[in-house]
Tab-separated table of C-alpha atoms in Angstrom:
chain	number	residue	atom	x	y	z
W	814	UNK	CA	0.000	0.000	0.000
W	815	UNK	CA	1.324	3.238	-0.789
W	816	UNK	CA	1.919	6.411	1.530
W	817	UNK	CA	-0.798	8.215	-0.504
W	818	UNK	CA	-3.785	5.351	-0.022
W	819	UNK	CA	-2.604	4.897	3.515
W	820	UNK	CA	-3.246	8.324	4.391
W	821	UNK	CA	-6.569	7.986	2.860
W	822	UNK	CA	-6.938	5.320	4.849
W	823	UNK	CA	-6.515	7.140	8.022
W	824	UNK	CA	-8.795	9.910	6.854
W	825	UNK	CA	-11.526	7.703	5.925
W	826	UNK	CA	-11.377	6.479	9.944
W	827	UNK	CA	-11.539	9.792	11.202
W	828	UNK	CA	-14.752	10.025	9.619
W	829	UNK	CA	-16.138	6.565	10.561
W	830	UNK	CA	-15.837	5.212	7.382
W	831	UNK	CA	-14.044	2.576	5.391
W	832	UNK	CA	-11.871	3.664	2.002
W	833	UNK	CA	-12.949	2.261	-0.723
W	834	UNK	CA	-11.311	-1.399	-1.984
W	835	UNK	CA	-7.867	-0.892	-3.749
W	836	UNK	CA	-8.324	-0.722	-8.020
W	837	UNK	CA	-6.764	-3.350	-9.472
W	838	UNK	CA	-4.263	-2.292	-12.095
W	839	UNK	CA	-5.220	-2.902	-15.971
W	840	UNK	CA	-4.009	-6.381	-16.505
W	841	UNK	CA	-0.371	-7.696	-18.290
W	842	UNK	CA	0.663	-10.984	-18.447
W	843	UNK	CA	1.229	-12.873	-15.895
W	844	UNK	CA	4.293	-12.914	-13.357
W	845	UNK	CA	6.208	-16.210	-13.658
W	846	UNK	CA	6.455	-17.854	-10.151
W	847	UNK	CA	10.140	-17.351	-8.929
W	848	UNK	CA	11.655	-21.345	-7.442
W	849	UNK	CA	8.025	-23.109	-7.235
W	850	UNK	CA	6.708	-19.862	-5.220
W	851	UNK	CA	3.116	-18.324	-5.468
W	852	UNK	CA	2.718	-15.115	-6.556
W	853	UNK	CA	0.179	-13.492	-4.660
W	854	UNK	CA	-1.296	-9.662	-4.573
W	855	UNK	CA	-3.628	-8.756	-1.497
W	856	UNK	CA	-6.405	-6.544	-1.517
W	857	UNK	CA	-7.498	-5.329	1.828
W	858	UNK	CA	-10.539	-2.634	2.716
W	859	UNK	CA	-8.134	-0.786	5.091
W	860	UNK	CA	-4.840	-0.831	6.384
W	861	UNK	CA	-4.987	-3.021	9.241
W	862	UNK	CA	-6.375	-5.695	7.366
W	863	UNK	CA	-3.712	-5.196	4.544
W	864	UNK	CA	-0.311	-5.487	7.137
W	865	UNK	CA	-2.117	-8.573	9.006
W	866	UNK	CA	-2.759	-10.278	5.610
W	867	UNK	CA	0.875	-9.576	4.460
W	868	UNK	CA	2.371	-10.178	7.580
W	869	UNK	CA	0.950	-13.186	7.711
W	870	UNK	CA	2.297	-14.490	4.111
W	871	UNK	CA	5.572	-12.655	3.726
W	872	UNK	CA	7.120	-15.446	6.495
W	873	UNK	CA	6.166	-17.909	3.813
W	874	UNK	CA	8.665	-19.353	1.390
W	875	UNK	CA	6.184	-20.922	-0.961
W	876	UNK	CA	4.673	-17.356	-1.170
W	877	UNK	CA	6.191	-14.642	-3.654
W	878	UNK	CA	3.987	-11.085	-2.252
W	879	UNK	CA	3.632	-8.513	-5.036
W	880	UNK	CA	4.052	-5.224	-5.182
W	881	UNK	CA	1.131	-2.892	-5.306
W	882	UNK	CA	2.127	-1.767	-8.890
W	883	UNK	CA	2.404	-5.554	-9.965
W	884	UNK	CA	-0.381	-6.721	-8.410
W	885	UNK	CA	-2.477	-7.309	-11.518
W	886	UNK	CA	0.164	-10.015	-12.370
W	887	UNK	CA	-0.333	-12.056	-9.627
W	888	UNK	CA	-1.737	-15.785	-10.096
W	889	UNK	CA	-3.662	-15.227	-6.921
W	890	UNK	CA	-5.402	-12.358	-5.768
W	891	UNK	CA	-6.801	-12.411	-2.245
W	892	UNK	CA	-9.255	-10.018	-0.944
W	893	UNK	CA	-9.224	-9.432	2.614
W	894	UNK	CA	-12.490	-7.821	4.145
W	895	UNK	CA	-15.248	-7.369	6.864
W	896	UNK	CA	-18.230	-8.838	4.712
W	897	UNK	CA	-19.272	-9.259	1.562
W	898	UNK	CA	-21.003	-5.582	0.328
W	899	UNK	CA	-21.444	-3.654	-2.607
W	900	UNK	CA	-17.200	-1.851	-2.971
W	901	UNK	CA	-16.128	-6.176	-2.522
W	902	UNK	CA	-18.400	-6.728	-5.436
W	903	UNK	CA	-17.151	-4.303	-7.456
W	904	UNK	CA	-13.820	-5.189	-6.911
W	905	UNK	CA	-14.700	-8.889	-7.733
W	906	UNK	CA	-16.509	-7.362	-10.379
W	907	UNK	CA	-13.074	-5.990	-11.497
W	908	UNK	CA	-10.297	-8.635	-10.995
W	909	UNK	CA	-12.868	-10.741	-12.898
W	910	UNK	CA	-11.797	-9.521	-16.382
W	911	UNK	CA	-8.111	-10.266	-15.275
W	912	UNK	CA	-7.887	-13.516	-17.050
W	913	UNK	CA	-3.784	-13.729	-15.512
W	914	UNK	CA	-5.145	-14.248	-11.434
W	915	UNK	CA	-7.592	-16.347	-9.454
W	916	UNK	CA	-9.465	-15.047	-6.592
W	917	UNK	CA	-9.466	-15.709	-3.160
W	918	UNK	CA	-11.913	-14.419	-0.358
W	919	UNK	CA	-10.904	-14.074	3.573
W	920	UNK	CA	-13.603	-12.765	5.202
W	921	UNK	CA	-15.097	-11.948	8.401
W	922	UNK	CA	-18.706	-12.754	8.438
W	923	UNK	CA	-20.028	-14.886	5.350
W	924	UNK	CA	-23.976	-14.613	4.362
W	925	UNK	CA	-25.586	-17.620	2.303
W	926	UNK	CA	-27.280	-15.243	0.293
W	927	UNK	CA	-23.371	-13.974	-1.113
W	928	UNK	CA	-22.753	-17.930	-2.490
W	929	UNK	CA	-24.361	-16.239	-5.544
W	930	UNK	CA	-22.642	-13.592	-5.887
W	931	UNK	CA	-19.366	-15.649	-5.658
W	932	UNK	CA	-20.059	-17.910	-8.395
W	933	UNK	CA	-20.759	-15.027	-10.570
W	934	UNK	CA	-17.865	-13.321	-10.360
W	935	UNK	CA	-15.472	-16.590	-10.401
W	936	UNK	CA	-14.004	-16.748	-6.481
W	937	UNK	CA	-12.275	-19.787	-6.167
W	938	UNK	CA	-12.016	-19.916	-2.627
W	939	UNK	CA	-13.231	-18.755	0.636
W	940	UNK	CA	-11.935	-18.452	4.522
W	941	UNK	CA	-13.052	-17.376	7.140
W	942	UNK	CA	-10.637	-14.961	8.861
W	943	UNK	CA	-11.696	-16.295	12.500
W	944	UNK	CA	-9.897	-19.679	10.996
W	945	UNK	CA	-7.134	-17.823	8.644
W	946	UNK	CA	-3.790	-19.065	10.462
W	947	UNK	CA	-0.728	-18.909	8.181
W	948	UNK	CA	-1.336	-22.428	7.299
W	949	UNK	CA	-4.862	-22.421	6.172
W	950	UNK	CA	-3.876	-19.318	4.535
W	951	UNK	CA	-0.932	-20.890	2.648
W	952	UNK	CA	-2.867	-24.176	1.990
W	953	UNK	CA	-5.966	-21.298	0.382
W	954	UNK	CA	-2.980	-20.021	-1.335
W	955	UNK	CA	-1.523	-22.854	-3.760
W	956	UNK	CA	-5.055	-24.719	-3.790
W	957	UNK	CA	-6.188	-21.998	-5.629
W	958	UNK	CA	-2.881	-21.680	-7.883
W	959	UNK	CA	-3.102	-25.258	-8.737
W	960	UNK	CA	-6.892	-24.343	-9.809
W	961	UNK	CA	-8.546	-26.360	-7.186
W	962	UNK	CA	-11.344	-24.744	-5.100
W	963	UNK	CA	-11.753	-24.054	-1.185
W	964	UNK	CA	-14.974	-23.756	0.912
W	965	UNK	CA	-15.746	-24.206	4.838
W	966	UNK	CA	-17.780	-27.598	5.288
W	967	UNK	CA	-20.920	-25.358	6.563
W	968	UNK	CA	-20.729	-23.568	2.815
W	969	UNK	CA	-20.083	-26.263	0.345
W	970	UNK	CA	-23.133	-28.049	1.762
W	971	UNK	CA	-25.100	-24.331	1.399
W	972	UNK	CA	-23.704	-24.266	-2.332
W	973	UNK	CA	-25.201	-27.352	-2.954
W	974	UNK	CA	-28.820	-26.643	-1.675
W	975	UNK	CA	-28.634	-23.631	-3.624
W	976	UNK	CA	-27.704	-25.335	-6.972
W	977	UNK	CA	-30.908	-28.271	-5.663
W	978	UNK	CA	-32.692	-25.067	-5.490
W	979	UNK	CA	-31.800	-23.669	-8.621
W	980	UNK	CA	-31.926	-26.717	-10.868
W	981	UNK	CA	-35.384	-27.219	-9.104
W	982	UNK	CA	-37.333	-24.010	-9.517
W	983	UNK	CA	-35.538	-22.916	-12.388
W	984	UNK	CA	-34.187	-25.214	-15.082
W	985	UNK	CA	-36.217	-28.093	-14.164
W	986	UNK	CA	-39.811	-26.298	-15.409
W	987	UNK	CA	-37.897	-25.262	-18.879
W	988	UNK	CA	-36.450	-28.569	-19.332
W	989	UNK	CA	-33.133	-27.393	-19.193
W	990	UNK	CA	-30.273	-28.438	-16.622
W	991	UNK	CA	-27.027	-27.638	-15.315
W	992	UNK	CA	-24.801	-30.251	-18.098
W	993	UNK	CA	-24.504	-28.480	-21.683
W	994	UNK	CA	-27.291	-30.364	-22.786
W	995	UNK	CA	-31.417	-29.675	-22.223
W	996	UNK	CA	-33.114	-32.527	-20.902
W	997	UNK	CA	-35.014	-33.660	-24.499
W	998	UNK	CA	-31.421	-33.719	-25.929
W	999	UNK	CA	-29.443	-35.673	-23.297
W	1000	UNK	CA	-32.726	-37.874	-23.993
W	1001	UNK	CA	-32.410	-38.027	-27.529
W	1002	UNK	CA	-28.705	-38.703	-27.530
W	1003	UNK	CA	-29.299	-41.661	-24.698
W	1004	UNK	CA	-31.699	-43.351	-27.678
W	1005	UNK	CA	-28.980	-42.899	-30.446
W	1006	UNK	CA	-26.348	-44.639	-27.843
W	1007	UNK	CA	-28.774	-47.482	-27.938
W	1008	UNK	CA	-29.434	-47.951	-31.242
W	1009	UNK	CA	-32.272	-46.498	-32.460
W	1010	UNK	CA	-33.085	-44.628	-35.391
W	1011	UNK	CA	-34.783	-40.964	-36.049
W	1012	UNK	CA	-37.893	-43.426	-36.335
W	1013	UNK	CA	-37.727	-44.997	-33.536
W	1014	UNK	CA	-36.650	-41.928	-31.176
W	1015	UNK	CA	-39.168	-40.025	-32.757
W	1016	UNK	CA	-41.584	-42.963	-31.946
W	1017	UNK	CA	-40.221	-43.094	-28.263
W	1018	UNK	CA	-40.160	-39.298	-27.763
W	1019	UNK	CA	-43.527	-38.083	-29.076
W	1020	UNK	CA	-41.646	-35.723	-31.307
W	1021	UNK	CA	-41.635	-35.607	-35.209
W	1022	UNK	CA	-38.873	-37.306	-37.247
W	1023	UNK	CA	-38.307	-33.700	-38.284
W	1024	UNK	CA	-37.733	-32.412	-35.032
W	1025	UNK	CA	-35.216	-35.303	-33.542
W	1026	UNK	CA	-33.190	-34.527	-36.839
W	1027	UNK	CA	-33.201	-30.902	-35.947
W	1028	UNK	CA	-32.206	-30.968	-32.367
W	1029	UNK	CA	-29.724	-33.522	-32.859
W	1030	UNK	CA	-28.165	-31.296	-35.455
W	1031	UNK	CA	-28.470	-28.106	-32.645
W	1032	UNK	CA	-26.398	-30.640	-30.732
W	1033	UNK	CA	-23.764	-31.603	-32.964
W	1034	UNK	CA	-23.223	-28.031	-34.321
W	1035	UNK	CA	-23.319	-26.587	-30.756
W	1036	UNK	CA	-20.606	-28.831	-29.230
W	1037	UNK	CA	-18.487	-28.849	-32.835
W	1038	UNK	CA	-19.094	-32.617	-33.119
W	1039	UNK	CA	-19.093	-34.278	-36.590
W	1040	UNK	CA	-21.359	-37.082	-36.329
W	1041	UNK	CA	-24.061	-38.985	-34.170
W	1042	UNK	CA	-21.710	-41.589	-33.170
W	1043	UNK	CA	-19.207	-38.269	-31.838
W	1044	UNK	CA	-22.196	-36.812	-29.940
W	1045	UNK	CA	-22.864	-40.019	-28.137
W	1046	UNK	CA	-19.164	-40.202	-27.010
W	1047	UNK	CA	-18.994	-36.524	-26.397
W	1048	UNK	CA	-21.994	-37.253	-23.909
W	1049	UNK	CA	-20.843	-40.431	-22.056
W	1050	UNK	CA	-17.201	-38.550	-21.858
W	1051	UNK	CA	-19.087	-35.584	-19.428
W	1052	UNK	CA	-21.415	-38.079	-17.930
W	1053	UNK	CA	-23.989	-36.282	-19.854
W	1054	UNK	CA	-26.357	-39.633	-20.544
């Protein structure tokens, strides 16, 4: 953090209030890690929460810290606040279009409601900072470098009542679901894995010849696959059918 945002920093607590979340620079390629280290930028909401964070890390040797005006060339960007609220969205909102880093969320008190929100804007992991000891913070640090993701027990279970919820009251009604394929097609393609013919799925389905011919075409030109035989493969490959 610089002398100048620092000192906005303290101004912004003689007022009661919190400066806003650091910008992240426009992105540049990425910075390649120096002996197997992570490269790793922090974004705090104020000051103390910046020199805890970096504190914390800089003891490290599997982490590399950036500097401020590097920071947009870090694999893993972690951002360090109080709750989830509108200035941590739009910095999410931001690092989002920086294709070079992953994000990673410490945070102080976590809502349900904000598992949304997450997925939207690509987190890849999530701590609490009541639990954020240099280990858990190192282990947050290379799963998400090595593109795995991290959630508390209590939220992974609340991420996947929300996507029961979502697949339930949402896609299930349209006949869509969460797989790259609607439910008629994944039901189509099953048929053609068995055997049958635009006849006899057509027969099966209660759809015209016309119609299995023209969604299995939507399917194959979709997905970039060159034949029925490819489509059925594609589909068993994703556990599609």
């Amino acid at each position: 953090m610089t002398t100048t945002d620092m000192t906005k920093s303290r101004k912004a607590a003689d007022h009661g209030r919190r400066p806003p979340l650091p910008e992240p620079p426009t992105a540049r390629p990425p910075l390649a890690p120096r002996g197997g280290r992570v490269s790793v930028a922090v974004y705090a909401e104020d000051l103390i929460l910046q020199t805890g964070m970096v504190q914390q890390l800089r003891l490290r040797p599997e982490i590399e810290l950036i500097p401020e005006e590097e920071a947009d060339r870090a694999q893993v960007s972690l951002v360090v606040v109080d709750l989830v609220n509108e200035p941590t969205v739009q910095l999410l909102h931001r690092l989002q279009r920086n294709t070079s880093t992953r994000v990673g969320l410490v945070v102080g008190f976590f809502e349900a409601s904000a598992l949304q929100t997450l997925i939207e804007y690509g987190v890849a992991a999530v701590l609490r900072r009541g639990e954020a000891d240099q280990d858990r913070l190192v282990h947050l640090v290379t799963a998400i470098a090595k593109g795995e993701g991290v959630l508390p027990g209590d939220l992974l279970g609340k991420l996947l009542d929300h996507v029961s919820s979502l697949h339930r009251t949402v896609l299930d009604p349209r006949g869509l679901s969460l797989s790259t394929l609607t439910a008629r097609e994944a039901e189509m393609i099953r048929l053609v894995s068995e055997g049958y013919g635009t006849a006899e799925i057509a027969q099966k389905t209660s759809y015209s010849e016309r119609t299995v011919k023209n969604v299995l075409h939507e399917v194959a030109t979709r997905l970039d696959l060159r034949n029925r035989a490819h489509a059925v493969g594609y589909a068993m490959r994703h556990g599609l059918i």
